[in-house]
Short mmCIF file of C-alpha atoms in Angstrom, two decimals:
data_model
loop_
_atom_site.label_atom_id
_atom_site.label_comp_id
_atom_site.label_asym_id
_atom_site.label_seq_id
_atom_site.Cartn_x
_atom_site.Cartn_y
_atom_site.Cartn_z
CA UNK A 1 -24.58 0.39 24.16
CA UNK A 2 -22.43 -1.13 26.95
CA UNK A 3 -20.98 -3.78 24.86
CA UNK A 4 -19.39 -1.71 22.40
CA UNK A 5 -16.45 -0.01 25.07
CA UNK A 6 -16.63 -3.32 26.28
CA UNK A 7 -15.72 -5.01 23.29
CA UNK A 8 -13.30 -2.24 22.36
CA UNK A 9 -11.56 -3.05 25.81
CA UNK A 10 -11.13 -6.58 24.64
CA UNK A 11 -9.62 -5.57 20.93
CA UNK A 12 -7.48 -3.27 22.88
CA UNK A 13 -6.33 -6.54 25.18
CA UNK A 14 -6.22 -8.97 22.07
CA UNK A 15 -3.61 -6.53 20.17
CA UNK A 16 -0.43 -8.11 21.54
CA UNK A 17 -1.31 -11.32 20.59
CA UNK A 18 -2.52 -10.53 17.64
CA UNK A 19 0.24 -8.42 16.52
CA UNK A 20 2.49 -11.32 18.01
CA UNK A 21 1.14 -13.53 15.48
CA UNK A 22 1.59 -11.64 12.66
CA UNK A 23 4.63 -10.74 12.95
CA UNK A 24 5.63 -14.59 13.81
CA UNK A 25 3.91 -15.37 10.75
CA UNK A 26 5.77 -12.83 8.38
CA UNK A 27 8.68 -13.71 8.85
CA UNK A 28 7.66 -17.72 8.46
CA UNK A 29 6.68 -15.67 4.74
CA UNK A 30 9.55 -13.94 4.26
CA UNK A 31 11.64 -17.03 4.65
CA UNK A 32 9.57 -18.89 2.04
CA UNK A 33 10.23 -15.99 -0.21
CA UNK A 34 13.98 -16.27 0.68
CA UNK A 35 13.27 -20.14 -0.74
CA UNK A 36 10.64 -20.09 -3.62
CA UNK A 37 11.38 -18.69 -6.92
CA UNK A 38 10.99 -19.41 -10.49
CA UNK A 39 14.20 -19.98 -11.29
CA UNK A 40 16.84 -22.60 -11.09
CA UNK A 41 17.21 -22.57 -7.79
CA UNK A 42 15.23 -24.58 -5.55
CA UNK A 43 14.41 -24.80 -1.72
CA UNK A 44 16.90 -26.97 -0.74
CA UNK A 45 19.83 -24.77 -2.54
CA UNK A 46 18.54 -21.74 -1.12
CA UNK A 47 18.31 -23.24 2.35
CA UNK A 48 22.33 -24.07 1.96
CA UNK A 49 22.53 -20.55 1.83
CA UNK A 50 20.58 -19.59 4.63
CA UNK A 51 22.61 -22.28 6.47
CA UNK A 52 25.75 -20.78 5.56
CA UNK A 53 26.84 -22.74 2.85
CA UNK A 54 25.54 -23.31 -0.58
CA UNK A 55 27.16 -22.97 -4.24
CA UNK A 56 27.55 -19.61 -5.93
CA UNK A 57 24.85 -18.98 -8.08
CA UNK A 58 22.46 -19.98 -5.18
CA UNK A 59 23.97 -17.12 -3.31
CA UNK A 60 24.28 -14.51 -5.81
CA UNK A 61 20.01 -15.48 -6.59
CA UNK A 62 19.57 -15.10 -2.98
CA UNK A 63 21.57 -12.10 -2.21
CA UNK A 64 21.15 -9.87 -5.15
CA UNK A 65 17.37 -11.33 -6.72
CA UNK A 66 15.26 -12.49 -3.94
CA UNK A 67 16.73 -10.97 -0.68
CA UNK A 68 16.15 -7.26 -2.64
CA UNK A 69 12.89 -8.66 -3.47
CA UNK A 70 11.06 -9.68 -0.06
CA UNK A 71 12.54 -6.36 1.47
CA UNK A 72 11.06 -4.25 -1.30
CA UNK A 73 7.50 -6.18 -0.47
CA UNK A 74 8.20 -5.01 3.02
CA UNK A 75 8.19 -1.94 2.44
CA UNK A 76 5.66 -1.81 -0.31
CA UNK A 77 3.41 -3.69 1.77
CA UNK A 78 3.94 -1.24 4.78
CA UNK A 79 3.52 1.83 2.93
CA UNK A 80 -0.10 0.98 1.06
CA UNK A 81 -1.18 -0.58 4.16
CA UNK A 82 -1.15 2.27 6.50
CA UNK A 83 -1.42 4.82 3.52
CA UNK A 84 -4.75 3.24 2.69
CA UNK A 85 -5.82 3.34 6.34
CA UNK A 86 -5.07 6.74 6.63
CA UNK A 87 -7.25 7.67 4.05
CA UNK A 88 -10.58 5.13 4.98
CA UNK A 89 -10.11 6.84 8.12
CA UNK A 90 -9.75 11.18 6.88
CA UNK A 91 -12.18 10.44 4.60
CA UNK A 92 -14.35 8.08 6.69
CA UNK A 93 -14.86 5.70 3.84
CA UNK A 94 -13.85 2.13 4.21
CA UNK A 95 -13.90 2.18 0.05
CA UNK A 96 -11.04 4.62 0.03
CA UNK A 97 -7.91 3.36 -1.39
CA UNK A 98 -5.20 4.98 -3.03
CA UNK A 99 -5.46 2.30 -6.36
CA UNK A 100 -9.30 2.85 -6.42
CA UNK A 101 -9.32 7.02 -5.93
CA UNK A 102 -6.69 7.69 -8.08
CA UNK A 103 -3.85 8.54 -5.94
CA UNK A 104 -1.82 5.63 -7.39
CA UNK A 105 -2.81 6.64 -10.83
CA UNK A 106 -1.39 9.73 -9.98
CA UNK A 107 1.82 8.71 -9.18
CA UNK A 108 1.91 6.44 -12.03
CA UNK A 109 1.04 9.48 -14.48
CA UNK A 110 3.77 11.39 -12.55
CA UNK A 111 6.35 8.55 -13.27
CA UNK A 112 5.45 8.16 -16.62
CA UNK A 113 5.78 12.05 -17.27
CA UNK A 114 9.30 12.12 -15.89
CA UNK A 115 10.08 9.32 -18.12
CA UNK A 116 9.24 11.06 -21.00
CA UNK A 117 11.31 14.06 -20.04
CA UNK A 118 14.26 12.31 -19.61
CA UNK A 119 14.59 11.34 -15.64
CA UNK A 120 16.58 8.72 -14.65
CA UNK A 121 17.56 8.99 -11.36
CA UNK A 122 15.68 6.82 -9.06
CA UNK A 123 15.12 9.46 -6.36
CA UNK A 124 14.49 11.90 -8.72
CA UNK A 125 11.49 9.51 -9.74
CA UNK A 126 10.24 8.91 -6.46
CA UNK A 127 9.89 12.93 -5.92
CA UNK A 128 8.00 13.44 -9.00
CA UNK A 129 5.76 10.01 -7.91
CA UNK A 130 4.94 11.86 -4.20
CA UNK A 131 3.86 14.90 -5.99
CA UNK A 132 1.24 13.27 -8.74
CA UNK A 133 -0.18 10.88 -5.50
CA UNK A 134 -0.41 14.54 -3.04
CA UNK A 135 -2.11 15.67 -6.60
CA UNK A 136 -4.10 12.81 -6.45
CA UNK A 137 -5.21 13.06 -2.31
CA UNK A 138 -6.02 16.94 -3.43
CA UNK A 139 -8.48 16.12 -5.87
CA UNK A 140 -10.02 13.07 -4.14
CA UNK A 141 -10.81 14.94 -1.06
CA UNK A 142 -11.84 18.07 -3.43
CA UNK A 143 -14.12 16.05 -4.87
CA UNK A 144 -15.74 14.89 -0.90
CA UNK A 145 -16.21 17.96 0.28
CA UNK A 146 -17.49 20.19 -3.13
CA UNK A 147 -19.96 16.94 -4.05
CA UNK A 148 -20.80 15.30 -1.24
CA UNK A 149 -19.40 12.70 -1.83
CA UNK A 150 -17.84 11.77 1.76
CA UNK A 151 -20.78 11.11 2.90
CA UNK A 152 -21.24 8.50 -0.21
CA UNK A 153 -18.66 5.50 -0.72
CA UNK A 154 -20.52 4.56 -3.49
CA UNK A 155 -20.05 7.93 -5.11
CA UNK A 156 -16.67 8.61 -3.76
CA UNK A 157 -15.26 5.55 -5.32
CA UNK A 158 -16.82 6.32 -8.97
CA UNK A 159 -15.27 9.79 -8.92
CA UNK A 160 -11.80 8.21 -7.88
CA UNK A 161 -12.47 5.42 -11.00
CA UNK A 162 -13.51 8.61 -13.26
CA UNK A 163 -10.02 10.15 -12.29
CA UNK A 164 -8.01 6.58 -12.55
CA UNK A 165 -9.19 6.44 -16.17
CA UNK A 166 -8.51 9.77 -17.25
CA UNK A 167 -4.71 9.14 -15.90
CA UNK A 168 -3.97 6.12 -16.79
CA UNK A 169 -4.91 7.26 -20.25
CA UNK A 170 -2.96 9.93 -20.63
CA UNK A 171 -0.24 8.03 -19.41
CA UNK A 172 -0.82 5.59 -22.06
CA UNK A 173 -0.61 8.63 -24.39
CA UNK A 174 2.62 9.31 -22.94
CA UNK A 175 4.05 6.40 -24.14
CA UNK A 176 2.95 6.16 -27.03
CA UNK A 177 5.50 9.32 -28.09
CA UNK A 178 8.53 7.73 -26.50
CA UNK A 179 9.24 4.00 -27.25
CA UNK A 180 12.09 4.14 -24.73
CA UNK A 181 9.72 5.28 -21.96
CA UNK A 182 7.18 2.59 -23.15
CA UNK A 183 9.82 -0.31 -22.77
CA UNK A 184 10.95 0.53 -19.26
CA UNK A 185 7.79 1.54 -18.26
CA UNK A 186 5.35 -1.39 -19.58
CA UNK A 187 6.20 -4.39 -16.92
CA UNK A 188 6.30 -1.87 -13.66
CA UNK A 189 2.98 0.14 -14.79
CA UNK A 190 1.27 -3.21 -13.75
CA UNK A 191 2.81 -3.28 -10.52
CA UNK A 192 6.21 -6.07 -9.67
CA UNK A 193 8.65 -6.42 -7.61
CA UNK A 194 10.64 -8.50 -9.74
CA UNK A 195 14.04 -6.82 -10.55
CA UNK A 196 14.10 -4.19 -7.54
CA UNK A 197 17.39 -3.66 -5.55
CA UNK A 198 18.38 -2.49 -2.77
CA UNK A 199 19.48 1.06 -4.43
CA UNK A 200 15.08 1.53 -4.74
CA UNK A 201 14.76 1.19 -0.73
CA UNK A 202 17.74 3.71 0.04
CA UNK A 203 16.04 6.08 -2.49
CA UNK A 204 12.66 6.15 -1.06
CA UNK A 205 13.98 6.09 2.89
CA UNK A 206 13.95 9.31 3.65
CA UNK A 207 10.54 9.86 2.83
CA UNK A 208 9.69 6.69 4.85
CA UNK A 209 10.66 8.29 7.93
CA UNK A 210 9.18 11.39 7.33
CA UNK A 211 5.54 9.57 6.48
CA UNK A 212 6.16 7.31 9.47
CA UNK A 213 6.68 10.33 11.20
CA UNK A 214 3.47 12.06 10.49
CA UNK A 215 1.38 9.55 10.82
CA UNK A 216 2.80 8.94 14.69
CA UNK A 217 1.38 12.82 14.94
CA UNK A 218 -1.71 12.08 13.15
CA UNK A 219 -3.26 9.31 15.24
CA UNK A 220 -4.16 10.42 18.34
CA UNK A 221 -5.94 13.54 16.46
CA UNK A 222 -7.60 11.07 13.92
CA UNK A 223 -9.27 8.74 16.67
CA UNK A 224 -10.57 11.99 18.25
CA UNK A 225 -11.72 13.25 14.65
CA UNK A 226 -13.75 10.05 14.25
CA UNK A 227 -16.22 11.46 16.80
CA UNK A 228 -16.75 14.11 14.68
CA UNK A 229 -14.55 17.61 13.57
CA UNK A 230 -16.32 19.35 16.50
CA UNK A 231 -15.88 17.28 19.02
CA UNK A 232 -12.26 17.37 18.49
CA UNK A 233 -11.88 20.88 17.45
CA UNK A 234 -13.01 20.82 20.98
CA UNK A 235 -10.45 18.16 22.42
CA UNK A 236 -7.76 20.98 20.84
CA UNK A 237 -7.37 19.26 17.74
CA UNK A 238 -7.29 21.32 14.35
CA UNK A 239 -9.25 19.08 11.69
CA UNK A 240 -7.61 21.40 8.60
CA UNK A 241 -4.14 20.64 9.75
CA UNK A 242 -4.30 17.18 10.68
CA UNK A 243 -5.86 16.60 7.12
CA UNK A 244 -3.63 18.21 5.50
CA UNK A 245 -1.01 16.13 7.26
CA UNK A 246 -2.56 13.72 6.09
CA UNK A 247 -2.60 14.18 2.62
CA UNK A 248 1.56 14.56 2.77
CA UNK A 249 1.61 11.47 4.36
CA UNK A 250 -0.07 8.99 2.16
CA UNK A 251 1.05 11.26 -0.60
CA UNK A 252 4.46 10.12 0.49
CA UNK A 253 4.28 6.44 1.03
CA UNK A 254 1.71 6.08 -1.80
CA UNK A 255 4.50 8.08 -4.44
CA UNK A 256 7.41 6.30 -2.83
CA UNK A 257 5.46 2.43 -3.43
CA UNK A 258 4.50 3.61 -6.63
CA UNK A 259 7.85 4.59 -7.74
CA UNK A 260 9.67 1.39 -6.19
CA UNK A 261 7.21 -0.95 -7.35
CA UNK A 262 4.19 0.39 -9.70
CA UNK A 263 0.84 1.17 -9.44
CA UNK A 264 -0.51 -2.12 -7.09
CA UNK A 265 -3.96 -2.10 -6.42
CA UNK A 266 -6.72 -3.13 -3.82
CA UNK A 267 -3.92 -3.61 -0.67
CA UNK A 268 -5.21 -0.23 0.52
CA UNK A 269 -8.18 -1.38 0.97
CA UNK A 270 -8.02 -5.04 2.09
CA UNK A 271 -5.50 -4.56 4.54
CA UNK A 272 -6.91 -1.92 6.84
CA UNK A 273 -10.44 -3.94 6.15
CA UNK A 274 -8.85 -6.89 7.77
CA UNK A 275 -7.35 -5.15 10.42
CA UNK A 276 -10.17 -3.59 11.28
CA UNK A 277 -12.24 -6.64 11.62
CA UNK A 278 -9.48 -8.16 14.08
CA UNK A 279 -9.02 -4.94 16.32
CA UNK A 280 -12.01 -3.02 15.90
CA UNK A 281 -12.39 0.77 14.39
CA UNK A 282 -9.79 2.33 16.52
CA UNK A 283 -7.54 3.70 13.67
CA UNK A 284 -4.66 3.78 16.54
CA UNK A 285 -5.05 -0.44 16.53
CA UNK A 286 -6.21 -0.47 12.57
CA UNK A 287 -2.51 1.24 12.01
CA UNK A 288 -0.45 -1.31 14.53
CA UNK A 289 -2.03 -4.08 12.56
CA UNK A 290 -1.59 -2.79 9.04
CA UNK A 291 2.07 -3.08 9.46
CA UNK A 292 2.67 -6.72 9.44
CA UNK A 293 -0.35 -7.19 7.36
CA UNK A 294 0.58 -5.23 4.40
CA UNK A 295 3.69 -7.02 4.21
CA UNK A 296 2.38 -10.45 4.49
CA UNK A 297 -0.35 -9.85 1.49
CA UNK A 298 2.27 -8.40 -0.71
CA UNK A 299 4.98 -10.79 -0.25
CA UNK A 300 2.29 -13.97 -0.16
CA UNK A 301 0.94 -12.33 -3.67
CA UNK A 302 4.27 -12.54 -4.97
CA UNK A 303 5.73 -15.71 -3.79
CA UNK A 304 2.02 -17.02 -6.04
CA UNK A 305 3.12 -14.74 -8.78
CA UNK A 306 6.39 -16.54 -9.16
CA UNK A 307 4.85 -20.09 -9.03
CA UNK A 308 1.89 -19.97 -10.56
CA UNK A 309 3.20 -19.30 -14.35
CA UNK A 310 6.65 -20.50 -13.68
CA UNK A 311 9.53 -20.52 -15.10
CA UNK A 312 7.91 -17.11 -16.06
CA UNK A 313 6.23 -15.04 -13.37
CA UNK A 314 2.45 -13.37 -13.41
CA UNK A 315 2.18 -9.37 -12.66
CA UNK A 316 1.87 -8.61 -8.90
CA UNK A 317 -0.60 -6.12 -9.58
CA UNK A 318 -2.64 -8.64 -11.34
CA UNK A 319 -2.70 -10.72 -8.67
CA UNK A 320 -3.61 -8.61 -6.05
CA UNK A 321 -6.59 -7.37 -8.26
CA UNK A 322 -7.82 -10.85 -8.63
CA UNK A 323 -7.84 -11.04 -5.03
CA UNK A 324 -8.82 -7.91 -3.92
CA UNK A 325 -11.90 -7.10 -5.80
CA UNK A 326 -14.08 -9.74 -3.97
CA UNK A 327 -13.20 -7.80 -0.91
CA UNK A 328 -14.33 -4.79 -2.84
CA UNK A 329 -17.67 -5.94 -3.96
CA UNK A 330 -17.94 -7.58 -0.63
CA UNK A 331 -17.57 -3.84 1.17
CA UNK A 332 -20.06 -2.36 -1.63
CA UNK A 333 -23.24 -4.98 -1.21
CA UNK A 334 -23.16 -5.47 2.55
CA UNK A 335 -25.74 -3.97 3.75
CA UNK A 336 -24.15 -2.22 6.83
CA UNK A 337 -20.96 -0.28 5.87
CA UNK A 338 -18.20 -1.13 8.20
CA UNK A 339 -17.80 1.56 11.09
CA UNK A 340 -14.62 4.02 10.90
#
């Protein structure tokens, strides 16, 4: 029993290096994603540019393709990072992920919707994407508490897969009535950051801040709530609001990735997986780490997705299913779930 404060003192110690690292690391990434593409332009043009110099097309592909690009993975990477932490942690299931409990679906649904009506503003879509993913969070955690199913990942997850299908089929059905929906819609509903500017980031900002926001009054309640809701109904805390904090939250940065970038799957769940394994189950350390590691799975997904299929480029999404359901079966067979 000793060595598990003692080991959590050593996590705790390890942090700043660790997060030192990271962060040294991501933006070794985000330079290569500054240089890499699958166009015309190779490294050596686009390191002209970073040098200063450099023709014109290299700097229009830097400035106005991939620049737009890496800081949209940023972000995206960010958001489902600590919005996928968020809700391993509310709902104490390290299977919990927005893509896999349909709070992505959600938003995509939500999108797809507005579409079909007509929207066209980008913040207007990134409104109506928050509200399916809080729709989403509502029914997930419905679902725990009527069922039982918190206390089941197993379970959890196949009610969350039951409520992915059902959305992404109606959206499907969506699109079927509106070919102009289904042509703007069919690359993004697979998840891409290809084609996003800078416009997409100052549309979903505000509701950055506000996310980033509550989850800096969240966490100190959260670690508390891990003990149990009594103990820290006891510490003061208030279990009902701080969930439903919650819930706005990752309703918030889930809607807003989902509306810059699509519906991209399994990076709620392996990020806050790894950074649990390098700090421990603190969620206050499992949040620090999930920034720069979001980011760096994202953009290091990407950067593949340009190269692999080049001169033509492979669905982020797709990739970061491919690599994130080992992690998921992984999770499911081992015989000890990980601690939250």
């Amino acid at each position: 029993m000793a060595a598990e404060p003692h080991a959590g003192l050593a996590s705790a110690r390890r942090l700043p290096r660790t997060l030192a690292g990271l962060l040294m690391l991501l933006v070794l990434v985000c330079v290569v994603s500054l240089l890499l593409g699958a166009g015309d332009v190779g490294p050596d043009r686009a390191l002209a540019v970073l040098m200063g110099q450099g023709d014109a097309e290299a700097r229009f592909v830097l400035g106005s393709l991939r620049l737009p690009r890496t800081l949209v993975g940023l972000v995206v990477g960010v958001s489902l990072g600590v919005a996928g932490a968020l809700l391993q942690a509310v709902t104490r299931n390290p299977l919990a992920e927005p893509g896999l409990l349909g709070v992505s679906a959600g938003a995509a649904f939500a999108v797809a919707l507005a579409l079909v009506l007509g929207a066209t503003a980008t913040t207007m879509r990134v409104g109506v994407a928050q509200l399916g993913a809080m729709a989403g969070c509502l029914c997930v955690l419905g679902v725990a508490r009527v069922s039982g199913a918190r206390n089941d990942p197993v379970r959890l997850v196949l009610a969350g897969a039951a409520l992915t299908g059902l959305l992404l089929s109606l959206t499907s059905l969506l699109l079927l009535f509106d070919q102009r929906a289904a042509d703007e819609i069919r690359f993004w509903i697979v998840g891409s950051l290809a084609g996003r500017r800078l416009e997409h980031l100052l549309a979903i900002l505000p509701s950055l801040l506000i996310a980033g926001g509550l989850t800096l009054v969240v966490a100190r309640p959260l670690a508390a709530m891990a003990l149990g809701e009594r103990v820290a109904s006891g510490l003061g805390h208030r279990p009902g609001l701080i969930r439903l904090l919650i819930i706005m939250a990752v309703a918030l940065l889930v809607g807003a990735a989902t509306a810059t970038a699509g519906p991209i799957a399994f990076i709620g769940l392996v990020v806050p997986f790894a950074a649990r394994a390098l700090a421990g189950p603190d969620i206050r350390r499992t949040l620090w780490l999930c920034l720069p590691l979001g980011p760096l799975m994202v953009i290091v997904a990407d950067i593949i997705s340009r190269l692999l299929v080049a001169p033509s480029e492979l669905p982020l999404g797709v990739l970061t299913a491919l690599c994130g359901a080992p992690v998921l079966v992984t999770v499911v067979r081992a015989r000890r779930m990980p601690t939250l």
